[in-house]
Short mmCIF file of N, CA and C in Angstrom, two decimals:
data_model
loop_
_atom_site.label_atom_id
_atom_site.label_comp_id
_atom_site.label_asym_id
_atom_site.label_seq_id
_atom_site.Cartn_x
_atom_site.Cartn_y
_atom_site.Cartn_z
N UNK A 12 114.11 -40.47 106.51
CA UNK A 12 113.49 -41.49 105.39
C UNK A 12 114.29 -42.32 105.91
N UNK A 13 113.47 -43.93 106.06
CA UNK A 13 114.17 -45.00 106.42
C UNK A 13 114.59 -45.68 105.64
N UNK A 14 115.56 -46.58 105.37
CA UNK A 14 116.08 -47.16 104.33
C UNK A 14 115.53 -48.15 103.94
N UNK A 15 115.14 -48.59 102.76
CA UNK A 15 114.20 -49.68 102.38
C UNK A 15 114.67 -50.95 102.66
N UNK A 16 113.87 -51.88 103.04
CA UNK A 16 114.49 -53.20 103.23
C UNK A 16 115.25 -54.10 102.40
N UNK A 17 116.24 -54.80 102.76
CA UNK A 17 116.63 -55.83 101.94
C UNK A 17 115.47 -56.79 101.33
N UNK A 18 115.70 -57.76 100.71
CA UNK A 18 114.63 -59.02 100.31
C UNK A 18 114.49 -59.98 101.50
N UNK A 19 115.65 -60.37 102.24
CA UNK A 19 115.56 -60.99 103.39
C UNK A 19 114.60 -60.18 104.62
N UNK A 20 115.22 -59.18 104.79
CA UNK A 20 114.36 -58.26 105.84
C UNK A 20 112.79 -58.10 105.41
N UNK A 21 112.59 -57.87 104.39
CA UNK A 21 111.09 -57.97 103.89
C UNK A 21 110.16 -58.96 103.86
N UNK A 22 111.14 -60.29 103.40
CA UNK A 22 110.28 -61.70 103.99
C UNK A 22 110.18 -61.97 105.12
N UNK A 23 111.22 -61.57 106.17
CA UNK A 23 111.32 -61.85 107.69
C UNK A 23 109.88 -61.09 108.12
N UNK A 24 109.92 -59.89 107.61
CA UNK A 24 109.06 -59.23 108.41
C UNK A 24 107.50 -59.40 108.11
N UNK A 25 107.33 -59.95 106.38
CA UNK A 25 105.84 -60.48 106.01
C UNK A 25 105.67 -61.55 107.08
N UNK A 26 106.68 -62.45 107.19
CA UNK A 26 106.66 -63.71 108.32
C UNK A 26 106.01 -63.32 109.39
N UNK A 27 106.99 -62.25 110.26
CA UNK A 27 106.55 -62.01 111.60
C UNK A 27 105.11 -61.42 111.75
N UNK A 28 104.75 -60.44 110.72
CA UNK A 28 103.23 -59.91 110.49
C UNK A 28 102.39 -60.85 110.62
N UNK A 29 102.59 -62.33 109.56
CA UNK A 29 101.57 -63.60 109.86
C UNK A 29 101.45 -63.96 111.30
N UNK A 30 102.95 -64.41 111.84
CA UNK A 30 102.89 -64.84 113.14
C UNK A 30 102.32 -63.96 114.12
N UNK A 31 102.14 -62.86 114.33
CA UNK A 31 102.01 -62.05 115.15
C UNK A 31 100.22 -61.94 114.86
N UNK A 32 99.95 -62.73 113.84
CA UNK A 32 98.26 -62.21 113.44
C UNK A 32 98.00 -61.04 112.95
N UNK A 33 98.77 -60.34 112.47
CA UNK A 33 98.39 -59.29 111.70
C UNK A 33 97.64 -59.62 110.36
N UNK A 34 98.20 -60.88 109.91
CA UNK A 34 97.66 -61.39 108.71
C UNK A 34 97.29 -62.92 109.25
N UNK A 35 96.06 -63.30 109.12
CA UNK A 35 95.25 -64.44 109.59
C UNK A 35 95.53 -65.41 108.78
N UNK A 36 95.58 -66.57 109.23
CA UNK A 36 95.29 -67.89 108.23
C UNK A 36 93.76 -67.72 107.35
N UNK A 37 94.14 -67.77 106.03
CA UNK A 37 93.25 -67.59 105.33
C UNK A 37 92.76 -66.20 104.64
N UNK A 38 92.96 -65.42 105.04
CA UNK A 38 92.88 -63.87 105.07
C UNK A 38 93.67 -63.41 103.79
N UNK A 39 93.27 -62.47 102.79
CA UNK A 39 94.09 -61.95 101.89
C UNK A 39 94.82 -61.00 102.06
N UNK A 40 96.17 -60.80 101.94
CA UNK A 40 97.31 -60.06 102.00
C UNK A 40 96.88 -58.78 101.32
N UNK A 41 97.60 -57.78 101.80
CA UNK A 41 97.28 -56.35 101.00
C UNK A 41 97.95 -56.53 99.53
N UNK A 42 97.31 -55.74 98.85
CA UNK A 42 97.73 -56.16 97.39
C UNK A 42 99.41 -55.31 97.15
N UNK A 43 99.91 -55.98 96.21
CA UNK A 43 101.19 -55.62 95.73
C UNK A 43 101.67 -54.14 95.82
N UNK A 44 100.90 -53.14 95.55
CA UNK A 44 101.18 -51.81 95.26
C UNK A 44 100.78 -51.57 96.94
N UNK A 45 100.00 -51.78 97.57
CA UNK A 45 99.70 -51.36 98.92
C UNK A 45 101.23 -51.80 99.87
N UNK A 46 101.64 -53.24 99.64
CA UNK A 46 102.90 -53.47 100.25
C UNK A 46 104.08 -52.92 99.57
N UNK A 47 104.05 -52.52 98.34
CA UNK A 47 104.99 -51.55 97.63
C UNK A 47 105.26 -50.27 98.37
N UNK A 48 104.05 -49.30 98.50
CA UNK A 48 103.90 -48.06 99.16
C UNK A 48 104.51 -48.09 100.73
N UNK A 49 104.02 -49.47 101.49
CA UNK A 49 104.32 -49.83 102.71
C UNK A 49 105.70 -49.78 103.13
N UNK A 50 106.38 -50.59 102.24
CA UNK A 50 107.85 -50.87 102.44
C UNK A 50 108.89 -50.17 101.66
N UNK A 51 108.12 -49.25 100.77
CA UNK A 51 109.04 -48.39 100.18
C UNK A 51 109.85 -49.13 99.15
N UNK A 52 109.39 -50.26 98.39
CA UNK A 52 110.46 -51.00 97.44
C UNK A 52 109.23 -50.98 96.20
N UNK A 53 110.26 -51.49 95.04
CA UNK A 53 109.34 -51.60 93.78
C UNK A 53 108.39 -52.82 93.93
N UNK A 54 107.61 -52.68 92.99
CA UNK A 54 106.50 -53.98 93.15
C UNK A 54 106.89 -54.97 92.58
N UNK A 55 107.92 -55.05 91.64
CA UNK A 55 108.64 -56.42 91.57
C UNK A 55 109.39 -56.93 92.49
N UNK A 56 109.99 -55.93 93.80
CA UNK A 56 110.56 -56.43 94.77
C UNK A 56 109.32 -57.37 95.31
N UNK A 57 108.31 -56.88 95.63
CA UNK A 57 107.00 -57.39 96.39
C UNK A 57 106.74 -58.80 95.75
N UNK A 58 106.54 -58.68 94.31
CA UNK A 58 106.24 -59.85 93.63
C UNK A 58 107.34 -61.20 93.69
N UNK A 59 108.61 -60.73 94.03
CA UNK A 59 109.69 -61.89 94.11
C UNK A 59 109.65 -62.37 95.73
N UNK A 60 109.38 -61.60 96.79
CA UNK A 60 109.19 -61.95 98.09
C UNK A 60 107.71 -62.84 98.23
N UNK A 61 106.58 -62.40 97.45
CA UNK A 61 105.53 -63.12 97.80
C UNK A 61 105.58 -64.55 96.87
N UNK A 62 106.56 -64.55 95.88
CA UNK A 62 106.95 -65.71 95.03
C UNK A 62 107.76 -66.57 96.08
N UNK A 63 109.08 -65.80 97.00
CA UNK A 63 109.29 -66.77 97.81
C UNK A 63 108.69 -67.49 98.93
N UNK A 64 107.41 -66.87 99.39
CA UNK A 64 106.83 -67.07 100.27
C UNK A 64 105.51 -68.32 99.98
N UNK A 65 105.63 -68.15 98.87
CA UNK A 65 104.39 -69.10 97.65
C UNK A 65 105.11 -70.19 97.80
N UNK A 66 106.30 -70.06 97.39
CA UNK A 66 107.39 -71.45 97.05
C UNK A 66 107.28 -72.34 98.61
N UNK A 67 107.47 -71.52 99.82
CA UNK A 67 107.56 -72.04 101.09
C UNK A 67 106.27 -72.35 101.57
N UNK A 68 105.35 -72.23 101.00
CA UNK A 68 104.06 -72.59 101.29
C UNK A 68 103.33 -71.82 102.42
N UNK A 69 103.67 -70.64 102.63
CA UNK A 69 102.91 -69.61 103.48
C UNK A 69 102.17 -69.01 102.69
N UNK A 70 102.47 -68.38 101.59
CA UNK A 70 101.02 -67.77 101.19
C UNK A 70 100.64 -68.80 99.83
N UNK A 71 99.40 -68.37 99.38
CA UNK A 71 98.53 -69.13 98.45
C UNK A 71 98.12 -68.43 97.43
N UNK A 72 98.36 -68.06 96.10
CA UNK A 72 97.73 -67.46 94.82
C UNK A 72 96.45 -68.00 94.82
N UNK A 73 95.35 -67.30 94.24
CA UNK A 73 94.05 -67.33 93.93
C UNK A 73 93.93 -66.46 92.43
N UNK A 74 94.12 -67.24 91.55
CA UNK A 74 93.97 -66.32 90.11
C UNK A 74 92.86 -65.12 90.26
N UNK A 75 93.00 -64.34 90.12
CA UNK A 75 91.59 -63.08 89.93
C UNK A 75 91.23 -63.05 91.03
N UNK A 76 91.56 -63.35 92.40
CA UNK A 76 91.12 -62.84 93.69
C UNK A 76 92.08 -62.42 94.90
N UNK A 77 93.59 -62.86 93.97
CA UNK A 77 94.50 -62.40 95.15
C UNK A 77 95.48 -63.21 95.64
N UNK A 78 96.36 -62.84 96.79
CA UNK A 78 97.17 -63.84 97.57
C UNK A 78 96.86 -64.03 98.98
N UNK A 79 96.74 -65.05 99.70
CA UNK A 79 96.03 -65.36 100.84
C UNK A 79 97.40 -66.38 101.59
N UNK A 80 96.79 -65.91 102.82
CA UNK A 80 98.00 -66.49 103.84
C UNK A 80 97.40 -67.80 103.98
N UNK A 81 98.21 -69.14 103.90
CA UNK A 81 97.83 -70.35 103.92
C UNK A 81 97.13 -70.87 105.18
N UNK A 82 96.19 -71.90 105.07
CA UNK A 82 95.37 -72.37 106.37
C UNK A 82 96.40 -73.09 107.04
N UNK A 83 96.35 -73.07 108.13
CA UNK A 83 97.32 -73.99 109.02
C UNK A 83 96.49 -75.16 108.63
N UNK A 84 97.75 -76.03 108.64
CA UNK A 84 97.39 -77.73 108.22
C UNK A 84 96.84 -78.31 109.44
N UNK A 85 95.64 -78.94 109.21
CA UNK A 85 94.93 -79.82 109.56
C UNK A 85 95.59 -80.84 110.45
N UNK A 86 95.17 -81.25 111.59
CA UNK A 86 96.24 -82.77 111.82
C UNK A 86 94.79 -83.65 112.60
#
């Protein structure tokens, strides 16, 4: 059984999944529970990682709808 990731590893892997297009701009990311199961970490750890990525502007929360990958800024 693999060792669960640290917070930095979790954030970096979510960023990698966005960069490679697994999570497209504007798309909804998996639920907190799904991410918790995937990474084998607690729901609160996922909440903290998502909060960091929201503060960085990578993810955007939509109350009642979920968390989405931020759209690329238009130039």
